[in-house]
XYZ file of N, CA and C in Angstrom:
327
model
N 0.919 -1.231 -0.139
C 0.095 0.053 0.121
C 1.061 1.315 0.058
N 0.532 2.131 -0.610
C 1.414 3.601 -0.761
C 1.280 4.315 0.057
N 2.192 5.214 0.876
C 1.830 6.131 1.647
C 0.685 6.964 1.542
N 0.315 7.946 2.230
C -1.036 8.734 1.809
C -0.257 9.999 1.571
N -0.782 10.621 0.543
C -0.139 12.015 0.256
C -0.582 13.040 1.041
N 0.204 13.723 1.774
C -0.474 14.833 2.463
C -0.032 16.342 1.839
N 0.366 16.399 0.626
C 0.778 17.634 0.045
C -0.530 17.804 -0.933
N -0.658 19.117 -1.429
C -2.074 19.557 -2.186
C -0.940 19.531 -3.742
N -1.974 18.588 -4.653
C -1.575 18.197 -6.110
C -1.180 19.663 -6.620
N -2.129 20.666 -6.691
C -2.007 21.828 -7.276
C -0.555 22.612 -7.045
N -0.184 23.820 -7.751
C 0.877 24.560 -7.657
C 0.610 25.595 -6.496
N -0.503 25.502 -6.006
C -0.795 26.993 -4.895
C -0.668 26.086 -3.817
N -0.259 26.846 -2.592
C -0.265 26.664 -1.324
C -1.339 26.852 -0.738
N -1.766 25.973 0.417
C -2.480 26.523 1.260
C -2.949 27.686 1.853
N -1.639 28.076 2.128
C -1.905 29.873 2.613
C -1.787 30.679 1.643
N -1.738 30.387 0.602
C -1.845 31.488 -0.533
C -3.041 31.871 -1.569
N -4.198 31.888 -0.587
C -5.161 32.145 -1.171
C -5.507 33.474 -1.138
N -6.031 34.239 -2.681
C -6.334 35.290 -2.633
C -7.422 35.815 -2.078
N -7.188 36.936 -1.662
C -8.295 38.108 -0.924
C -8.319 37.496 0.346
N -7.579 36.500 1.117
C -7.752 36.364 2.500
C -6.487 36.404 2.841
N -6.368 36.925 4.159
C -5.178 36.777 5.256
C -5.454 36.508 6.444
N -4.542 35.835 7.406
C -4.824 35.057 8.522
C -4.721 36.448 9.309
N -5.531 36.361 10.293
C -5.768 36.851 11.120
C -5.350 36.894 12.802
N -5.487 37.553 13.384
C -5.121 37.260 14.813
C -5.147 35.934 15.341
N -6.534 35.429 15.155
C -7.243 34.600 15.890
C -7.084 33.033 14.979
N -6.231 33.483 13.763
C -6.012 31.934 13.226
C -6.863 31.924 12.113
N -7.958 32.163 12.037
C -9.034 32.243 10.895
C -8.592 33.162 9.776
N -9.253 32.919 8.631
C -9.207 33.374 7.452
C -10.242 34.736 7.470
N -9.667 35.592 7.290
C -10.716 36.989 7.140
C -11.352 36.955 5.772
N -12.446 37.394 5.524
C -13.303 37.707 4.373
C -14.334 38.849 4.683
N -14.433 39.081 3.232
C -15.607 40.311 3.374
C -17.034 40.170 3.048
N -18.130 40.227 3.507
C -19.462 39.959 3.153
C -20.319 40.950 3.047
N -21.447 40.988 2.122
C -22.177 42.281 2.356
C -23.308 41.705 3.188
N -23.870 42.541 3.921
C -25.218 42.079 4.785
C -25.972 43.602 5.029
N -26.869 43.687 4.866
C -27.616 44.902 5.092
C -27.289 46.042 4.222
N -26.819 45.981 3.140
C -26.320 46.963 2.389
C -24.936 47.691 2.573
N -23.939 47.039 3.740
C -22.629 47.445 3.800
C -21.914 46.424 3.876
N -20.668 46.501 3.585
C -19.613 45.446 3.946
C -19.268 45.021 5.319
N -18.917 43.445 5.384
C -18.792 43.150 6.631
C -17.313 42.335 6.918
N -16.548 42.381 7.717
C -15.855 41.888 7.838
C -15.990 40.331 8.678
N -15.640 39.122 8.245
C -16.144 37.934 9.154
C -15.095 37.278 8.987
N -14.890 36.589 10.026
C -13.768 35.886 10.719
C -14.005 34.407 11.357
N -13.777 33.380 10.894
C -13.957 31.977 11.535
C -12.641 32.177 12.848
N -13.124 31.454 13.846
C -12.464 31.258 15.052
C -12.458 30.114 15.565
N -11.373 29.576 16.019
C -11.432 27.710 16.431
C -12.114 27.915 17.810
N -11.911 28.639 18.253
C -12.653 29.005 19.841
C -11.631 28.374 20.695
N -10.416 27.523 20.575
C -10.006 27.426 21.613
C -8.856 28.086 22.239
N -8.735 29.647 21.661
C -7.492 30.643 22.112
C -8.439 31.410 23.138
N -9.808 31.478 23.533
C -10.438 32.306 24.262
C -10.730 31.306 25.520
N -9.754 31.080 26.368
C -10.020 30.263 27.996
C -11.177 30.980 28.926
N -12.280 30.569 28.960
C -13.138 31.190 30.009
C -13.939 31.930 29.453
N -13.757 32.527 28.208
C -14.656 33.658 27.633
C -16.049 33.186 27.483
N -17.012 33.573 27.639
C -18.409 33.473 27.197
C -19.074 34.337 25.962
N -19.396 34.504 24.986
C -20.345 35.329 24.415
C -21.499 35.022 23.776
N -22.329 36.166 23.858
C -23.816 35.847 23.193
C -23.965 36.297 22.168
N -24.673 34.907 21.332
C -24.724 35.246 19.659
C -26.024 36.070 19.630
N -25.611 37.320 18.568
C -26.897 37.821 18.272
C -27.777 37.435 17.490
N -27.502 36.202 17.079
C -28.486 35.727 16.191
C -29.687 34.830 16.780
N -29.176 34.361 17.986
C -30.328 33.859 18.893
C -30.021 33.648 20.256
N -29.680 34.916 20.217
C -29.556 35.185 22.144
C -28.837 33.977 22.771
N -28.304 33.337 22.316
C -27.811 32.263 23.237
C -26.249 32.116 23.378
N -25.706 31.620 24.454
C -24.585 31.862 24.724
C -23.301 31.132 24.231
N -22.313 31.187 23.520
C -21.374 30.423 22.887
C -20.327 30.144 23.662
N -20.332 28.642 24.182
C -19.473 28.233 25.230
C -18.132 28.376 24.968
N -17.334 28.433 25.817
C -15.835 28.691 25.675
C -15.105 27.194 24.890
N -14.144 27.321 23.730
C -13.887 26.401 23.305
C -14.609 26.017 21.681
N -15.744 26.689 21.893
C -16.641 26.634 20.601
C -16.234 27.130 19.230
N -16.075 26.430 18.026
C -15.766 27.214 17.247
C -16.893 28.137 16.715
N -16.974 28.961 16.194
C -17.782 30.400 15.834
C -16.960 31.326 14.769
N -18.086 32.641 14.659
C -17.815 33.165 13.641
C -17.744 34.802 14.429
N -16.684 35.681 13.856
C -16.690 36.884 14.851
C -17.217 37.826 13.059
N -18.116 38.507 13.258
C -18.230 39.603 12.118
C -18.018 40.903 12.855
N -18.061 42.328 11.668
C -18.067 43.282 12.191
C -18.237 44.126 11.095
N -18.636 45.479 11.162
C -19.177 46.179 9.788
C -17.395 46.687 9.364
N -17.174 46.837 8.034
C -15.911 47.154 7.621
C -15.415 48.272 8.184
N -16.067 49.121 8.357
C -15.634 50.742 8.761
C -15.864 50.740 10.105
N -15.954 49.798 11.047
C -16.601 49.750 12.607
C -15.131 49.536 13.352
N -15.351 49.590 14.672
C -14.166 49.550 15.577
C -14.241 48.494 16.296
N -13.421 47.942 17.098
C -13.194 46.833 18.025
C -14.412 46.259 18.527
N -15.140 47.959 19.169
C -16.443 47.368 20.056
C -17.561 47.075 19.144
N -17.423 46.829 17.732
C -18.368 46.726 16.939
C -18.422 45.210 16.526
N -17.331 44.365 17.322
C -17.230 42.957 16.814
C -18.086 42.592 17.554
N -18.985 41.352 16.508
C -19.952 40.387 17.253
C -19.311 39.215 16.972
N -19.940 38.051 18.413
C -19.443 36.554 17.854
C -20.708 35.991 17.585
N -20.846 35.370 16.707
C -21.852 34.464 16.301
C -21.828 32.884 16.220
N -22.589 32.297 16.254
C -22.388 31.019 15.997
C -22.451 30.569 14.477
N -21.696 29.967 13.723
C -21.566 29.397 12.487
C -23.144 29.578 11.825
N -23.841 28.558 12.456
C -25.271 28.886 11.575
C -26.078 30.188 11.682
N -26.141 30.954 13.065
C -26.856 31.765 13.142
C -26.582 32.742 12.129
N -25.067 33.115 11.819
C -24.308 33.683 10.923
C -24.940 33.479 9.333
N -24.925 32.164 9.293
C -25.367 31.658 7.465
C -26.889 32.134 7.683
N -27.354 32.086 8.710
C -29.049 32.231 8.691
C -29.539 33.706 8.931
N -28.695 34.663 8.750
C -28.965 35.741 9.160
C -29.879 36.217 8.313
N -29.943 36.271 7.151
C -30.916 36.951 6.164
C -32.397 36.238 6.467
N -32.218 35.368 7.010
C -33.537 34.210 6.617
C -34.637 34.367 8.548
N -33.858 35.131 9.090
C -34.165 35.085 10.376
C -35.235 36.550 10.648
N -36.111 36.413 11.447
C -36.718 37.788 11.758
C -36.203 38.634 12.691
N -36.966 39.787 12.820
C -36.348 40.736 13.998
C -36.132 40.148 15.277
N -35.396 40.119 16.188
C -35.065 39.330 17.482
C -36.025 40.000 18.328
N -36.570 38.990 18.787
C -37.422 38.909 20.052
C -36.722 39.655 21.324
N -37.516 40.707 21.813
C -36.767 41.296 23.065
C -37.441 40.353 24.184
N -36.543 40.166 25.274
C -36.935 39.902 26.437
C -37.507 40.855 27.481
N -38.475 40.490 28.204
C -38.867 41.208 29.314
C -37.929 41.197 30.529
N -37.900 42.227 31.098
C -36.975 41.970 32.510
C -36.897 40.624 33.299
N -37.870 40.018 33.548
C -38.230 38.520 34.338
C -37.883 37.455 33.645
N -37.912 37.469 32.425
C -37.819 36.579 31.406
C -36.281 35.604 31.797
N -36.156 34.133 31.629
C -35.341 33.452 31.357
C -34.300 34.036 30.245
N -33.148 33.890 30.117
C -32.110 33.925 29.521
C -32.266 32.937 28.245
N -32.215 31.834 28.456
C -32.395 30.510 27.716
C -33.433 30.179 27.214
């Protein structure tokens, strides 16, 4: 049996993708259009943020530490505009209705 080939067969190296740059979190950054404006989107492995919990704006549920997810922010926004989304919630953002507002005494989950 022949050994498994671990190199790509094409001339392009995996790190030489056009228009994508590796970011601080190790994910590949891309630009997507949403609500008529460009958004920077980056996949996050989730392993680097030990103990941090984020709340997904798509489903209003927590993203537990260590879970792979997406970080998105408006192209011309600052650090305070970054939002952490579940991958499925980011992909379904156009199909969702407006977010339901909870009352003060309603459970968070």
